[in-house]
Each structure stands twice: as C-alpha cells, then as structure tokens.
Short mmCIF file of C-alpha atoms in Angstrom, two decimals:
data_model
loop_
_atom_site.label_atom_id
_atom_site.label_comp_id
_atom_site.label_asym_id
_atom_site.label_seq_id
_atom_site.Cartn_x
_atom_site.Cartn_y
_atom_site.Cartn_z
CA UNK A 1 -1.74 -7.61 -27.76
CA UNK A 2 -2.50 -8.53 -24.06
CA UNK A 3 -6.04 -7.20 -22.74
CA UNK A 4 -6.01 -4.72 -20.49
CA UNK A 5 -7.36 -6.44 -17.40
CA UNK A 6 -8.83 -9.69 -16.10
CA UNK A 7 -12.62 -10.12 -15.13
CA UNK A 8 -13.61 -11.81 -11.77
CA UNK A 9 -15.69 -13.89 -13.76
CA UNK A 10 -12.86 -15.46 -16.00
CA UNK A 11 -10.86 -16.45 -12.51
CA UNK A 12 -13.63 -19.15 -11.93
CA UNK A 13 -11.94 -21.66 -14.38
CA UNK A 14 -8.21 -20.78 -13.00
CA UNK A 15 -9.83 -21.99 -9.46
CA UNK A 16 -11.39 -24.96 -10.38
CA UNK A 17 -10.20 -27.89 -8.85
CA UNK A 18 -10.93 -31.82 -8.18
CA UNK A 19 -13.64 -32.48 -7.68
CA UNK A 20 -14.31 -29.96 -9.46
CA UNK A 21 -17.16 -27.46 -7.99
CA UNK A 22 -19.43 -25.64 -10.39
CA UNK A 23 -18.91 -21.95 -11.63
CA UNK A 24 -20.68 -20.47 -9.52
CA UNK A 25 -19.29 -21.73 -6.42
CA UNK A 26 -16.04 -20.68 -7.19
CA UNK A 27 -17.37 -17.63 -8.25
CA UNK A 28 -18.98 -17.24 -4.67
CA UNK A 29 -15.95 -18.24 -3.29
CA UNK A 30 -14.36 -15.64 -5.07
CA UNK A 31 -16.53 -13.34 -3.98
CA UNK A 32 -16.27 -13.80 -0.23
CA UNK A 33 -12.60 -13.66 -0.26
CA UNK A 34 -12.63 -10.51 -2.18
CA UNK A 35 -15.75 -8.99 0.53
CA UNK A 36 -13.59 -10.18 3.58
CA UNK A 37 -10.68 -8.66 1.93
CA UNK A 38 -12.49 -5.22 1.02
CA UNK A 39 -14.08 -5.90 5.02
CA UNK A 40 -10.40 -5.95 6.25
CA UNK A 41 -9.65 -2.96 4.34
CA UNK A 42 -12.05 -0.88 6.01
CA UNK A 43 -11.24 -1.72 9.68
CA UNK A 44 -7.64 -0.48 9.03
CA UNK A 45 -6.20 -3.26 8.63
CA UNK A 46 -3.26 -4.90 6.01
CA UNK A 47 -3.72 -8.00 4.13
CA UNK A 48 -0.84 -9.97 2.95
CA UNK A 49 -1.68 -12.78 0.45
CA UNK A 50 1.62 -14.79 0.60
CA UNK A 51 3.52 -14.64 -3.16
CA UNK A 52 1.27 -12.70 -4.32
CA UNK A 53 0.98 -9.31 -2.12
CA UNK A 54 0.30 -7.01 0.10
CA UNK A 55 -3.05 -4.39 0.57
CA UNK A 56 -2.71 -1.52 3.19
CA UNK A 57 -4.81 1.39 4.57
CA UNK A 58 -2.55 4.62 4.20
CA UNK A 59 -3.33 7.59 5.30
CA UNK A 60 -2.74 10.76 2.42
CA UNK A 61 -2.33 14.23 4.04
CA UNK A 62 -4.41 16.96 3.31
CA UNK A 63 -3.15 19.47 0.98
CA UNK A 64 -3.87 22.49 -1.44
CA UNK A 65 -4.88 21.79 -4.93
CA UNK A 66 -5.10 23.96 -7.83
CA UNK A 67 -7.31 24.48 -10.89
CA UNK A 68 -5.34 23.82 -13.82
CA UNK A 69 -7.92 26.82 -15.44
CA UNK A 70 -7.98 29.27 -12.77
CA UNK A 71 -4.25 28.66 -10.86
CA UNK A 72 -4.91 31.95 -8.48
CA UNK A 73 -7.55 29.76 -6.47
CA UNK A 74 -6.42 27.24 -3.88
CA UNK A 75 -8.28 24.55 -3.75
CA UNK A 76 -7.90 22.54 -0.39
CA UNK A 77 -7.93 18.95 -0.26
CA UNK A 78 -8.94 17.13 2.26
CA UNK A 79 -6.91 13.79 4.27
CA UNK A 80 -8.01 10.76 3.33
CA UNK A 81 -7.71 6.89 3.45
CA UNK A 82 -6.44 5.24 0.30
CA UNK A 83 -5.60 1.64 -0.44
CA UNK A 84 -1.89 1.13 -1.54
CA UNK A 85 -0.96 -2.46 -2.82
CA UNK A 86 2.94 -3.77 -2.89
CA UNK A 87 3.66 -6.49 -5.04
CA UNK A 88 4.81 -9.89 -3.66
CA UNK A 89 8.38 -11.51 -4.80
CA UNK A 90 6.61 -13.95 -7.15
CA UNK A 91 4.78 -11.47 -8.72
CA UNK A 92 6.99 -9.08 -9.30
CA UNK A 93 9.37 -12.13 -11.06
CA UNK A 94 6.05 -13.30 -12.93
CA UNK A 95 5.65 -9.24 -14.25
CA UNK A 96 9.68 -8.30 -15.05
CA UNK A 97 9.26 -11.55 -16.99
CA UNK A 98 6.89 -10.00 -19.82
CA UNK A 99 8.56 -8.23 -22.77
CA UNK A 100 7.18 -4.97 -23.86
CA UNK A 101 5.25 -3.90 -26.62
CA UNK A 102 7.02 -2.32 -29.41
CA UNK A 103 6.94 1.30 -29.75
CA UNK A 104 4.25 2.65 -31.90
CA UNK A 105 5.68 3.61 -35.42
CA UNK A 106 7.29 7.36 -35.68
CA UNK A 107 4.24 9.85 -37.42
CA UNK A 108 5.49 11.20 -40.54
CA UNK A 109 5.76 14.72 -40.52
#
C-alpha cells in the first residue's frame, strides 16, 4: 500500500545532484524555497511552479455555522484567507496514472 504522505526530509535524495551537495544543503535549500514560498503566500500573492502547480491566496466569505449538537444556535463564521492549490498538467497526468486500491472486502452480516 502507498504511504500516506512524503516527508521534507526524504526529498533531499530526489534533489541531489552532481556534484552532489550534502543532505543538509539540499535540505536547506529545501527549506528556503518552501519559506519564500509560505513568504509569498502571505503578501497575497500566487505562486506557480511550472508542471507542477499553482498556490493562491483566496478569500472565503463569512458565513453562519451550526452546532451539529445544538442546531437552534447560529454560529457565525468569520472571512478568512485560505490557501487553495491547482494542480499542474504534469501532475495531474503523473496522479490519473495510479490505479486504485481495491475495495475493502464486503463485512459479513
């Protein structure tokens, strides 16, 4: 089964390159592109990394919740910012690729 996500940590060997630099300079390299990305983020504006992306600010509207437990009470919530992230073409190709895991087996009644 695949794992569930990827650690930064385990992109270091993916990056290295000849000659090669040492862990942890690709790992600070790593690092700084994600901080100038998050940096970006917070200034408003988008970020396209060609075939792989795209990360934009959008604004969500304020709105009125309600507690599941007590559904009389409104509950308002506030606008925010939120990060939204769009796939790039060669991503998206890479992702439709993978097959899907077979449906767990039927529980006997």
């Amino acid at each position: 089964m695949a794992r569930e996500a990827i650690q930064r940590a385990e992109t270091t060997g993916a990056a290295e390159v000849e000659p090669s630099p040492s862990q942890l300079q690709v790992l600070a390299i790593i690092q700084k592109t994600l901080d100038h990305i998050a940096a970006a983020l917070a200034t408003g504006q988008k970020v396209e990394l060609r075939n792989f992306g795209v990360f934009e600010v959008k604004i969500r509207k304020a709105r009125v919740g309600r507690n599941p437990n007590r559904p009389e009470v409104d509950v308002p919530i506030p606008q925010r910012a939120i990060v939204k992230f769009k796939a790039g073409k060669e991503m998206r190709e890479a992702v439709l690729k993978l097959t899907p895991p077979p449906p767990p087996p039927a529980k006997k009644k």
